[in-house]
PDB file of C-alpha atoms in Angstrom:
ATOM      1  CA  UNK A   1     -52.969  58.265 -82.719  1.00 39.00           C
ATOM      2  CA  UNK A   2     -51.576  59.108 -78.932  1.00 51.00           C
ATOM      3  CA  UNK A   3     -53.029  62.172 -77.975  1.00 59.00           C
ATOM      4  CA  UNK A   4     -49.279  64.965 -77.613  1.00 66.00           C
ATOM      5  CA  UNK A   5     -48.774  65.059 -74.041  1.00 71.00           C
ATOM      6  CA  UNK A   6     -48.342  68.984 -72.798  1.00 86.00           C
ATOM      7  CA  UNK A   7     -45.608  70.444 -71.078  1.00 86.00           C
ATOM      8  CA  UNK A   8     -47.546  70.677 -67.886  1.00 87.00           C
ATOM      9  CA  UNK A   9     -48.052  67.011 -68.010  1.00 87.00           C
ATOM     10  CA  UNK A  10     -44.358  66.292 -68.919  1.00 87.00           C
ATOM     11  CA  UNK A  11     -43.303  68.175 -65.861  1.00 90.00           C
ATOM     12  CA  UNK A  12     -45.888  66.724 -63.869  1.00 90.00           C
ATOM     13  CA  UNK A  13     -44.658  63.178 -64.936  1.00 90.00           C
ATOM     14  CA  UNK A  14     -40.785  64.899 -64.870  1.00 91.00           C
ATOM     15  CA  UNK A  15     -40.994  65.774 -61.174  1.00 93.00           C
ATOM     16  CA  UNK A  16     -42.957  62.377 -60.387  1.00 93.00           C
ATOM     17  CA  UNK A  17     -39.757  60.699 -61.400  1.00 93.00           C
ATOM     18  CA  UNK A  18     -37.487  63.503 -59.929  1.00 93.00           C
ATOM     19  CA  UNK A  19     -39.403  62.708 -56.643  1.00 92.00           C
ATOM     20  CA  UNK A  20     -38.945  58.714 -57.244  1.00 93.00           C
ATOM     21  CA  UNK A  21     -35.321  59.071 -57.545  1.00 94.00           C
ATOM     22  CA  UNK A  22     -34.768  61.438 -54.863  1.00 92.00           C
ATOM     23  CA  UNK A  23     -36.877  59.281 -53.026  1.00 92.00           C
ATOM     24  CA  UNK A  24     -34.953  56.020 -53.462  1.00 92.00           C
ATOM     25  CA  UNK A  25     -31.383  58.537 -53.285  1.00 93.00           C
ATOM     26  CA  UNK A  26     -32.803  58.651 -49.983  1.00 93.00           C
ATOM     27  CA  UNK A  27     -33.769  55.609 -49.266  1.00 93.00           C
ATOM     28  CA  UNK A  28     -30.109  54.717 -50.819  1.00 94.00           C
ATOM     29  CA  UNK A  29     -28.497  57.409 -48.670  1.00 93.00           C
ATOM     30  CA  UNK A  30     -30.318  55.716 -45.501  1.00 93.00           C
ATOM     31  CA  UNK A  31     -29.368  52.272 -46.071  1.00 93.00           C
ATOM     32  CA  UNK A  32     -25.851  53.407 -46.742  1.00 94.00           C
ATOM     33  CA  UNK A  33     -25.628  55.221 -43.762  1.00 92.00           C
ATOM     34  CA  UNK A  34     -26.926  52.578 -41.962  1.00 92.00           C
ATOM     35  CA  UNK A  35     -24.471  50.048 -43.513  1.00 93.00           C
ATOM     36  CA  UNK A  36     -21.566  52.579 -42.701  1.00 92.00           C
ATOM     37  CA  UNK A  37     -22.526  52.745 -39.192  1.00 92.00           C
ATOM     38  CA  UNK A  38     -22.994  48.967 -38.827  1.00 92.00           C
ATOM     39  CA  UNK A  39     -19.642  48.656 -40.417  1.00 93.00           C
ATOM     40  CA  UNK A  40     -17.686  51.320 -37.816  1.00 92.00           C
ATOM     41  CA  UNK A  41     -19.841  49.114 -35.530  1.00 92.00           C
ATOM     42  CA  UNK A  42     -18.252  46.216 -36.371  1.00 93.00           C
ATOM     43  CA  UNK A  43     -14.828  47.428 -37.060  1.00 92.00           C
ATOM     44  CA  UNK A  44     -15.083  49.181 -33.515  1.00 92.00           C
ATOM     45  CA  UNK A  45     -15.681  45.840 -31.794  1.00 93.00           C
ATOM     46  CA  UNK A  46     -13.479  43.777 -33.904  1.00 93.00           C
ATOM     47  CA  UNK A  47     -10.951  46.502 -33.013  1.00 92.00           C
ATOM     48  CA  UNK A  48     -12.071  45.671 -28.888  1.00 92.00           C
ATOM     49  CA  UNK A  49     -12.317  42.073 -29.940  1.00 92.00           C
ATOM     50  CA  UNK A  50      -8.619  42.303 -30.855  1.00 91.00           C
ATOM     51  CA  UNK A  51      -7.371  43.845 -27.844  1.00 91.00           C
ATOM     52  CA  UNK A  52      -9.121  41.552 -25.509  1.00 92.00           C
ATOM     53  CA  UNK A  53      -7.045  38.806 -27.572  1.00 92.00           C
ATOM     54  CA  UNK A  54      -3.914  40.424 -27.060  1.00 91.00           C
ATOM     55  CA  UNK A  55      -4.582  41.093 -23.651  1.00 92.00           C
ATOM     56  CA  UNK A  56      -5.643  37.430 -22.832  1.00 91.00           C
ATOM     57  CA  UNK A  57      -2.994  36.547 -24.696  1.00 91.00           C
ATOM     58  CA  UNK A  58      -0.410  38.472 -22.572  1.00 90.00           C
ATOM     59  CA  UNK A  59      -1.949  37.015 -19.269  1.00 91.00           C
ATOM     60  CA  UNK A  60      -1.869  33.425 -21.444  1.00 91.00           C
ATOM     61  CA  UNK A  61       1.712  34.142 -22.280  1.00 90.00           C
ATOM     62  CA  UNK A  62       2.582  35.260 -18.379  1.00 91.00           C
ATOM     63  CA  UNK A  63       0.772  32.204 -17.664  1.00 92.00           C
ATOM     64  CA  UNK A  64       2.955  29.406 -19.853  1.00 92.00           C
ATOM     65  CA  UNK A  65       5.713  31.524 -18.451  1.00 90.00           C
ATOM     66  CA  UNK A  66       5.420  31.020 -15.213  1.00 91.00           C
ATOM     67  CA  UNK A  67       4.298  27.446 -15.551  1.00 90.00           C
ATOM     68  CA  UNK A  68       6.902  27.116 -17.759  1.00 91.00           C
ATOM     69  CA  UNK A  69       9.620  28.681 -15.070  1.00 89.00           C
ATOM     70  CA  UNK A  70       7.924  26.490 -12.660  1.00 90.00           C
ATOM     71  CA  UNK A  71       7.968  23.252 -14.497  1.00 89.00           C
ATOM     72  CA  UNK A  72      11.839  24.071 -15.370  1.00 89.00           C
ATOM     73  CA  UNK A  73      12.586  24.813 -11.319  1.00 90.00           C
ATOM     74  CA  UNK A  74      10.342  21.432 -10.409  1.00 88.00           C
ATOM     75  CA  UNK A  75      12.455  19.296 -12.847  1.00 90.00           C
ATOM     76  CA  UNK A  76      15.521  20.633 -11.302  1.00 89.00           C
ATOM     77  CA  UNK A  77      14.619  20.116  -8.221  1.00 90.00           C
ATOM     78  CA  UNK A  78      13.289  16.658  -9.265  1.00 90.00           C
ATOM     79  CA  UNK A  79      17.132  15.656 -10.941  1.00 89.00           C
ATOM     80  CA  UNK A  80      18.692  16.879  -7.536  1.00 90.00           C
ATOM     81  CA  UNK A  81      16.161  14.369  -5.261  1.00 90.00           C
ATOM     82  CA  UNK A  82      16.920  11.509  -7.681  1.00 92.00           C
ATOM     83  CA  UNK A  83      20.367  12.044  -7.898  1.00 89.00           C
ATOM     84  CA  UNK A  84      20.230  12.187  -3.891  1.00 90.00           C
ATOM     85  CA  UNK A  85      17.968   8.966  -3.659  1.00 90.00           C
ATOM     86  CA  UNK A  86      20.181   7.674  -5.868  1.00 89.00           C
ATOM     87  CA  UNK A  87      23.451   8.409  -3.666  1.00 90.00           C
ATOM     88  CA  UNK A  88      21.037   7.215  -0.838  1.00 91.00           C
ATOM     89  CA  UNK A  89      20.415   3.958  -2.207  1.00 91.00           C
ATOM     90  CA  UNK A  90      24.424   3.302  -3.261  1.00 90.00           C
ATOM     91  CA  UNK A  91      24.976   4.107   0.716  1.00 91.00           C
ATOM     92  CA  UNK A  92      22.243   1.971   1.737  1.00 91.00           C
ATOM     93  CA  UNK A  93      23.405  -0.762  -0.974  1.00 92.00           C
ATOM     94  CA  UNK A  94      27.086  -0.691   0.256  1.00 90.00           C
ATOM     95  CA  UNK A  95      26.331  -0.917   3.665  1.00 92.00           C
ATOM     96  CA  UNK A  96      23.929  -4.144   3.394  1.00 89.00           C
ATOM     97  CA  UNK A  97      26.832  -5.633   1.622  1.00 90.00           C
ATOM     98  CA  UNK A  98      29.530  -5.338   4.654  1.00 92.00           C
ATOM     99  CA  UNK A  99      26.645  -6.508   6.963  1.00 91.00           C
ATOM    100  CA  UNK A 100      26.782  -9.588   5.251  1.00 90.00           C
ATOM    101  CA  UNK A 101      30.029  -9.656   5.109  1.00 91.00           C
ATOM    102  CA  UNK A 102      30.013  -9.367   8.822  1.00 91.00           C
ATOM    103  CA  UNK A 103      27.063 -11.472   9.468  1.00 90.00           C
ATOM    104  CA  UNK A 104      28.782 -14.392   7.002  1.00 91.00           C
ATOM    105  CA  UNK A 105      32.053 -13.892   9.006  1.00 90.00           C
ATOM    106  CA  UNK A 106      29.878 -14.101  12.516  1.00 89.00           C
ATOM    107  CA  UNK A 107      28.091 -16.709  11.821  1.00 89.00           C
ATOM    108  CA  UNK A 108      30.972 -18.939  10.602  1.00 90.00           C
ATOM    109  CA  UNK A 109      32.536 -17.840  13.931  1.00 89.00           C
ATOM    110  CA  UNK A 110      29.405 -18.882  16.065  1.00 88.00           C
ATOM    111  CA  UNK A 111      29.646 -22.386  14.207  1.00 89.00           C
ATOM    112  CA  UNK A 112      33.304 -22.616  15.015  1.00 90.00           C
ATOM    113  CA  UNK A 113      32.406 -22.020  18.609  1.00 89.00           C
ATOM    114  CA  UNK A 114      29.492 -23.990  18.319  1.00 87.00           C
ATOM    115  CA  UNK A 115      31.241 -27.043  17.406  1.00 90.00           C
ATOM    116  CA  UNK A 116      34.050 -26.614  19.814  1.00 87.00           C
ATOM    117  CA  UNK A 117      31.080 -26.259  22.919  1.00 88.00           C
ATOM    118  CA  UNK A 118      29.389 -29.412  21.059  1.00 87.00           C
ATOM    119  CA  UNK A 119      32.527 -31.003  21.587  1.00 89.00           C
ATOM    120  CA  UNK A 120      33.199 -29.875  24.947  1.00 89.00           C
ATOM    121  CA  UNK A 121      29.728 -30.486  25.868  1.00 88.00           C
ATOM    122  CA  UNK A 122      29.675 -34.183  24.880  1.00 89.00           C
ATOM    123  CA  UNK A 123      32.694 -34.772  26.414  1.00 88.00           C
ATOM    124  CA  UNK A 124      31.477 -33.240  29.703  1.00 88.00           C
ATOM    125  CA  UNK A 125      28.289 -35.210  29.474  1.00 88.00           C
ATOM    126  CA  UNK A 126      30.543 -38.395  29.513  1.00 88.00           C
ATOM    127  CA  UNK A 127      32.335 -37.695  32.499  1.00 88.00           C
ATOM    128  CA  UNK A 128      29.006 -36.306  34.248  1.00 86.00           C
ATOM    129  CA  UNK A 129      27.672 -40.146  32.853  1.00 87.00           C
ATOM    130  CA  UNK A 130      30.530 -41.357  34.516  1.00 86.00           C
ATOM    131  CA  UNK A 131      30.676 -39.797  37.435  1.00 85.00           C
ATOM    132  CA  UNK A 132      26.385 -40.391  37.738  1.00 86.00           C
ATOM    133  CA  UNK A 133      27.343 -44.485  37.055  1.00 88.00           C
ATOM    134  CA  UNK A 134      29.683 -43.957  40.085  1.00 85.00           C
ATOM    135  CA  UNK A 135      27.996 -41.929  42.405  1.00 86.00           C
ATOM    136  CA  UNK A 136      24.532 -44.363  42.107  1.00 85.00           C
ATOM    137  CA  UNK A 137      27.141 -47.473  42.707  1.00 86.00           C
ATOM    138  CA  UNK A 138      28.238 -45.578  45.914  1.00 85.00           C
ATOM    139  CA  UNK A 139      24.295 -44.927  46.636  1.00 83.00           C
ATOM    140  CA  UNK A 140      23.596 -48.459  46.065  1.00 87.00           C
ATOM    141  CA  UNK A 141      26.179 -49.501  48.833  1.00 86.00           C
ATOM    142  CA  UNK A 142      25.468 -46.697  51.022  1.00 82.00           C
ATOM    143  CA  UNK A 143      21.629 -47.829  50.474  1.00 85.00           C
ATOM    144  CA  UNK A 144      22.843 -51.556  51.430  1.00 87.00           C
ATOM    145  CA  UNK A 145      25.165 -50.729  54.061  1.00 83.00           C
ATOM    146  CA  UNK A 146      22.028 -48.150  55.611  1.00 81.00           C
ATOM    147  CA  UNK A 147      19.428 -51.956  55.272  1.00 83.00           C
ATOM    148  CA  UNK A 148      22.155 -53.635  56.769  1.00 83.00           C
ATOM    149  CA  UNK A 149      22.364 -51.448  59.986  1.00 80.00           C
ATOM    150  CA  UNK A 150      18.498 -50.747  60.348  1.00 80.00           C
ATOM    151  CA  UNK A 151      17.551 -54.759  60.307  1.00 81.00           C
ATOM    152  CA  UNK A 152      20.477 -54.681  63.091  1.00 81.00           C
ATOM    153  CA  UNK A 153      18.538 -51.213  64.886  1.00 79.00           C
ATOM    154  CA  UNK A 154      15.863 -53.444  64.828  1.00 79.00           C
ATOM    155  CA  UNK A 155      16.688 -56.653  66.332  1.00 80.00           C
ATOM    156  CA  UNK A 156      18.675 -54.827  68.713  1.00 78.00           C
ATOM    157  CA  UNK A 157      15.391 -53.008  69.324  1.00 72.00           C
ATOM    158  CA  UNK A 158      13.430 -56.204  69.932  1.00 76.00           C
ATOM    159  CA  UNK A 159      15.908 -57.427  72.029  1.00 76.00           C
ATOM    160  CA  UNK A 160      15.417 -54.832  73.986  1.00 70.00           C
ATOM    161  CA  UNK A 161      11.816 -54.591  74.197  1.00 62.00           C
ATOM    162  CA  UNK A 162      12.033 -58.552  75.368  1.00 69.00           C
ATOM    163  CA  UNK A 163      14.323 -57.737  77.890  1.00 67.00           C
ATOM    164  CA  UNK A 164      12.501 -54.566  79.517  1.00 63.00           C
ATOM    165  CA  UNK A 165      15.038 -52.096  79.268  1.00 56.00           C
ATOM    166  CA  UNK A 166      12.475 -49.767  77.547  1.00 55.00           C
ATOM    167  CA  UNK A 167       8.895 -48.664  77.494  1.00 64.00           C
ATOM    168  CA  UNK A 168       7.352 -51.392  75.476  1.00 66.00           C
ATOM    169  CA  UNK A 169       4.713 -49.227  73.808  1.00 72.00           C
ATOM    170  CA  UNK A 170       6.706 -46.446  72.752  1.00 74.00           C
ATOM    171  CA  UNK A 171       9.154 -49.018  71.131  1.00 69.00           C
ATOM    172  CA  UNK A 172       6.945 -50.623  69.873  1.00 75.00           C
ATOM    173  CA  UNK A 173       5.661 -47.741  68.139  1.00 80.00           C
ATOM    174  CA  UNK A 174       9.219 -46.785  66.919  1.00 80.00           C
ATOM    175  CA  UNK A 175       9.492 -50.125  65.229  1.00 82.00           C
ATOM    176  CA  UNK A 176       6.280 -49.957  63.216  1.00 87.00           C
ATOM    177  CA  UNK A 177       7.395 -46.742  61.956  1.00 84.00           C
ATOM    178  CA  UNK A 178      10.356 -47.847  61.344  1.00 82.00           C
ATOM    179  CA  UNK A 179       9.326 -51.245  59.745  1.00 84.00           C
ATOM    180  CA  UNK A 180       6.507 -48.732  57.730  1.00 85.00           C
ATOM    181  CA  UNK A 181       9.321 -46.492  56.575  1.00 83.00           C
ATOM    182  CA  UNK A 182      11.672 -49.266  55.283  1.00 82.00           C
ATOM    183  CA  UNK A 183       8.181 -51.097  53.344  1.00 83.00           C
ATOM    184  CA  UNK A 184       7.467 -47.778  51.697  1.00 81.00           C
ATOM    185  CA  UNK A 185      11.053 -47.296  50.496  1.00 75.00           C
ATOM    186  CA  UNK A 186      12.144 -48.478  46.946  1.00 70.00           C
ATOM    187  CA  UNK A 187      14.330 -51.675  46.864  1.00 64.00           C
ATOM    188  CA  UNK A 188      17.860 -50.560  46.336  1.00 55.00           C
TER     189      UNK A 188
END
């Protein structure tokens, strides 16, 4: 049979478990402690984390804002240049249409005229034909009548030179000129 333990052992064993327990209260105590401050820890920078995100939020709020204010004045200013160009265009659109008009109306003018000088122009080119077919008839009698008095120049010329009244070479040198002159011309 188990030997009775005494009281001294009892205590002895009593205060070895006293000392466990306190020990792990401790240990307990410690960790929870720790734990607690971890936690303030966290709750401290979740409590920064949140104001950072409200304050970036604020700028990111300022920001839409005022590319939102932008975007709004850009647009308006955007309608107003269309709506100009647009005005623009209509001008620009109207006015190409009474140039045409004009330039339609101008050129059925210039063909007007330009028929008118055709027919004035042909008709003047007949009487300049006319009066060309007359005036080379007159040169062609002229031409004859000038033959006609040159072969007389020259057998007056000869005659002349037979009879003495002149000096015989510069005569004769007239009348080879002469007779050169009149081969080199173009029969009438």
């Amino acid at each position: 049979m188990e030997k009775a333990m005494t009281i001294d052992e009892r205590l002895e064993a009593l205060t070895m478990n006293l000392e466990l327990t306190a020990r792990s209260l401790e240990s307990y105590r410690e960790r929870t402690e720790e734990d607690r401050q971890r936690t303030e820890a966290d709750r401290q920078q979740a409590a920064a984390n949140r104001e950072q995100v409200a304050v970036e939020m604020a700028d990111l709020r300022g920001v839409v804002r005022s590319l939102a204010e932008s975007l709004s004045q850009d647009t308006r200013e955007l309608r107003d240049d269309i709506g100009s160009l647009a005005n623009t265009v209509g001008r620009v659109i109207e006015a190409e249409e009474e140039f045409n008009r004009q330039f339609r109306a101008e050129l059925m003018r210039l063909g007007t005229i330009q028929t008118e000088m055709g027919r004035e122009f042909r008709a003047e080119m007949k009487t300049l034909g006319e009066v060309q077919t007359e005036m080379s008839r007159e040169f062609r009698e002229e031409m004859k009548a000038l033959a006609r008095s040159e072969a007389e120049t020259n057998v007056q010329l000869r005659m002349e030179l037979k009879s003495g009244q002149a000096s015989t070479q510069f005569l004769a040198e007239i009348v080879t000129r002469h007779e050169q002159w009149i081969a080199s011309r173009p029969a009438a």
